[in-house]
Amino acid sequence: MGSSSSKGVGVVETAAATTATNAAAAGGDKPKCKACCACPETKRARDQCIVENGEENCTKLIEAHKQCMRDAGFNI
């Protein structure tokens, strides 16, 4: 009885590991840092522009920061 239940656990663990591996491969590289620490140069320029000029006047800097975040591995 005990051996049959441990086989079931092994199958579940293997399936979970396969699913996680496939998700990582499909999603690309995992980000190397937290979102708050990624792309400080574009983030700083974007934030300063928004404070001084308003969000509607900073679309190029906003898009540049979004692209930097995507390049760093984030889903933006």
mmCIF file with all atom_site columns, C-alpha atoms in Angstrom:
data_model
loop_
_atom_site.group_PDB
_atom_site.id
_atom_site.type_symbol
_atom_site.label_atom_id
_atom_site.label_alt_id
_atom_site.label_comp_id
_atom_site.label_asym_id
_atom_site.label_entity_id
_atom_site.label_seq_id
_atom_site.pdbx_PDB_ins_code
_atom_site.Cartn_x
_atom_site.Cartn_y
_atom_site.Cartn_z
_atom_site.occupancy
_atom_site.B_iso_or_equiv
_atom_site.pdbx_formal_charge
_atom_site.auth_seq_id
_atom_site.auth_comp_id
_atom_site.auth_asym_id
_atom_site.auth_atom_id
_atom_site.pdbx_PDB_model_num
ATOM 1  C CA . MET A 1 1  ? 0.000  0.000  0.000   1.00 0.00 ? 1  MET A CA 1
ATOM 2  C CA . GLY A 1 2  ? 2.670  2.523  0.986   1.00 0.00 ? 2  GLY A CA 1
ATOM 3  C CA . SER A 1 3  ? 4.696  2.042  -2.174  1.00 0.00 ? 3  SER A CA 1
ATOM 4  C CA . SER A 1 4  ? 1.782  2.752  -4.500  1.00 0.00 ? 4  SER A CA 1
ATOM 5  C CA . SER A 1 5  ? 1.098  6.142  -2.893  1.00 0.00 ? 5  SER A CA 1
ATOM 6  C CA . SER A 1 6  ? 4.759  7.167  -3.136  1.00 0.00 ? 6  SER A CA 1
ATOM 7  C CA . LYS A 1 7  ? 4.701  6.363  -6.866  1.00 0.00 ? 7  LYS A CA 1
ATOM 8  C CA . GLY A 1 8  ? 1.769  8.731  -7.298  1.00 0.00 ? 8  GLY A CA 1
ATOM 9  C CA . VAL A 1 9  ? 3.652  11.521 -5.524  1.00 0.00 ? 9  VAL A CA 1
ATOM 10 C CA . GLY A 1 10 ? 6.660  11.013 -7.783  1.00 0.00 ? 10 GLY A CA 1
ATOM 11 C CA . VAL A 1 11 ? 4.471  11.314 -10.879 1.00 0.00 ? 11 VAL A CA 1
ATOM 12 C CA . VAL A 1 12 ? 2.909  14.536 -9.593  1.00 0.00 ? 12 VAL A CA 1
ATOM 13 C CA . GLU A 1 13 ? 6.323  16.008 -8.739  1.00 0.00 ? 13 GLU A CA 1
ATOM 14 C CA . THR A 1 14 ? 7.681  15.071 -12.177 1.00 0.00 ? 14 THR A CA 1
ATOM 15 C CA . ALA A 1 15 ? 4.670  16.604 -13.919 1.00 0.00 ? 15 ALA A CA 1
ATOM 16 C CA . ALA A 1 16 ? 5.029  19.816 -11.884 1.00 0.00 ? 16 ALA A CA 1
ATOM 17 C CA . ALA A 1 17 ? 8.729  20.050 -12.689 1.00 0.00 ? 17 ALA A CA 1
ATOM 18 C CA . THR A 1 18 ? 8.025  19.531 -16.415 1.00 0.00 ? 18 THR A CA 1
ATOM 19 C CA . THR A 1 19 ? 5.320  22.204 -16.361 1.00 0.00 ? 19 THR A CA 1
ATOM 20 C CA . ALA A 1 20 ? 7.614  24.690 -14.622 1.00 0.00 ? 20 ALA A CA 1
ATOM 21 C CA . THR A 1 21 ? 10.411 23.975 -17.103 1.00 0.00 ? 21 THR A CA 1
ATOM 22 C CA . ASN A 1 22 ? 8.098  24.426 -20.081 1.00 0.00 ? 22 ASN A CA 1
ATOM 23 C CA . ALA A 1 23 ? 6.715  27.685 -18.667 1.00 0.00 ? 23 ALA A CA 1
ATOM 24 C CA . ALA A 1 24 ? 10.206 29.075 -18.151 1.00 0.00 ? 24 ALA A CA 1
ATOM 25 C CA . ALA A 1 25 ? 11.225 28.126 -21.691 1.00 0.00 ? 25 ALA A CA 1
ATOM 26 C CA . ALA A 1 26 ? 8.099  29.649 -23.217 1.00 0.00 ? 26 ALA A CA 1
ATOM 27 C CA . GLY A 1 27 ? 8.279  32.837 -21.143 1.00 0.00 ? 27 GLY A CA 1
ATOM 28 C CA . GLY A 1 28 ? 11.905 33.617 -21.924 1.00 0.00 ? 28 GLY A CA 1
ATOM 29 C CA . ASP A 1 29 ? 14.554 34.592 -19.431 1.00 0.00 ? 29 ASP A CA 1
ATOM 30 C CA . LYS A 1 30 ? 13.640 35.212 -15.824 1.00 0.00 ? 30 LYS A CA 1
ATOM 31 C CA . PRO A 1 31 ? 14.396 38.782 -14.677 1.00 0.00 ? 31 PRO A CA 1
ATOM 32 C CA . LYS A 1 32 ? 17.697 39.065 -12.828 1.00 0.00 ? 32 LYS A CA 1
ATOM 33 C CA . CYS A 1 33 ? 16.456 41.732 -10.412 1.00 0.00 ? 33 CYS A CA 1
ATOM 34 C CA . LYS A 1 34 ? 13.256 43.164 -8.973  1.00 0.00 ? 34 LYS A CA 1
ATOM 35 C CA . ALA A 1 35 ? 11.164 45.484 -11.133 1.00 0.00 ? 35 ALA A CA 1
ATOM 36 C CA . CYS A 1 36 ? 11.895 48.421 -8.832  1.00 0.00 ? 36 CYS A CA 1
ATOM 37 C CA . CYS A 1 37 ? 15.650 48.079 -9.486  1.00 0.00 ? 37 CYS A CA 1
ATOM 38 C CA . ALA A 1 38 ? 15.556 47.455 -13.235 1.00 0.00 ? 38 ALA A CA 1
ATOM 39 C CA . CYS A 1 39 ? 16.388 50.186 -15.781 1.00 0.00 ? 39 CYS A CA 1
ATOM 40 C CA . PRO A 1 40 ? 17.243 53.025 -13.365 1.00 0.00 ? 40 PRO A CA 1
ATOM 41 C CA . GLU A 1 41 ? 18.336 55.404 -16.152 1.00 0.00 ? 41 GLU A CA 1
ATOM 42 C CA . THR A 1 42 ? 15.115 55.228 -18.144 1.00 0.00 ? 42 THR A CA 1
ATOM 43 C CA . LYS A 1 43 ? 13.029 55.170 -14.969 1.00 0.00 ? 43 LYS A CA 1
ATOM 44 C CA . ARG A 1 44 ? 14.663 58.350 -13.652 1.00 0.00 ? 44 ARG A CA 1
ATOM 45 C CA . ALA A 1 45 ? 14.246 60.209 -16.957 1.00 0.00 ? 45 ALA A CA 1
ATOM 46 C CA . ARG A 1 46 ? 10.641 59.041 -17.299 1.00 0.00 ? 46 ARG A CA 1
ATOM 47 C CA . ASP A 1 47 ? 9.701  60.046 -13.749 1.00 0.00 ? 47 ASP A CA 1
ATOM 48 C CA . GLN A 1 48 ? 11.347 63.460 -14.015 1.00 0.00 ? 48 GLN A CA 1
ATOM 49 C CA . CYS A 1 49 ? 9.592  64.164 -17.311 1.00 0.00 ? 49 CYS A CA 1
ATOM 50 C CA . ILE A 1 50 ? 6.206  63.167 -15.886 1.00 0.00 ? 50 ILE A CA 1
ATOM 51 C CA . VAL A 1 51 ? 6.657  65.427 -12.843 1.00 0.00 ? 51 VAL A CA 1
ATOM 52 C CA . GLU A 1 52 ? 7.761  68.419 -14.933 1.00 0.00 ? 52 GLU A CA 1
ATOM 53 C CA . ASN A 1 53 ? 5.635  67.990 -18.078 1.00 0.00 ? 53 ASN A CA 1
ATOM 54 C CA . GLY A 1 54 ? 2.779  65.610 -17.332 1.00 0.00 ? 54 GLY A CA 1
ATOM 55 C CA . GLU A 1 55 ? 2.341  62.018 -18.456 1.00 0.00 ? 55 GLU A CA 1
ATOM 56 C CA . GLU A 1 56 ? 0.768  62.911 -21.804 1.00 0.00 ? 56 GLU A CA 1
ATOM 57 C CA . ASN A 1 57 ? 3.959  64.771 -22.845 1.00 0.00 ? 57 ASN A CA 1
ATOM 58 C CA . CYS A 1 58 ? 6.385  61.948 -22.007 1.00 0.00 ? 58 CYS A CA 1
ATOM 59 C CA . THR A 1 59 ? 5.174  59.055 -24.155 1.00 0.00 ? 59 THR A CA 1
ATOM 60 C CA . LYS A 1 60 ? 8.595  58.469 -25.769 1.00 0.00 ? 60 LYS A CA 1
ATOM 61 C CA . LEU A 1 61 ? 10.329 58.133 -22.387 1.00 0.00 ? 61 LEU A CA 1
ATOM 62 C CA . ILE A 1 62 ? 7.528  55.942 -21.050 1.00 0.00 ? 62 ILE A CA 1
ATOM 63 C CA . GLU A 1 63 ? 7.800  53.612 -24.043 1.00 0.00 ? 63 GLU A CA 1
ATOM 64 C CA . ALA A 1 64 ? 11.616 53.560 -23.761 1.00 0.00 ? 64 ALA A CA 1
ATOM 65 C CA . HIS A 1 65 ? 11.322 52.477 -20.127 1.00 0.00 ? 65 HIS A CA 1
ATOM 66 C CA . LYS A 1 66 ? 8.756  49.804 -21.008 1.00 0.00 ? 66 LYS A CA 1
ATOM 67 C CA . GLN A 1 67 ? 11.097 48.432 -23.689 1.00 0.00 ? 67 GLN A CA 1
ATOM 68 C CA . CYS A 1 68 ? 14.012 48.406 -21.256 1.00 0.00 ? 68 CYS A CA 1
ATOM 69 C CA . MET A 1 69 ? 11.881 46.447 -18.780 1.00 0.00 ? 69 MET A CA 1
ATOM 70 C CA . ARG A 1 70 ? 10.900 43.941 -21.488 1.00 0.00 ? 70 ARG A CA 1
ATOM 71 C CA . ASP A 1 71 ? 14.560 43.556 -22.466 1.00 0.00 ? 71 ASP A CA 1
ATOM 72 C CA . ALA A 1 72 ? 15.343 42.854 -18.809 1.00 0.00 ? 72 ALA A CA 1
ATOM 73 C CA . GLY A 1 73 ? 12.832 39.983 -18.853 1.00 0.00 ? 73 GLY A CA 1
ATOM 74 C CA . PHE A 1 74 ? 9.709  41.586 -17.397 1.00 0.00 ? 74 PHE A CA 1
ATOM 75 C CA . ASN A 1 75 ? 6.226  41.158 -18.905 1.00 0.00 ? 75 ASN A CA 1
ATOM 76 C CA . ILE A 1 76 ? 5.140  44.741 -19.464 1.00 0.00 ? 76 ILE A CA 1
#
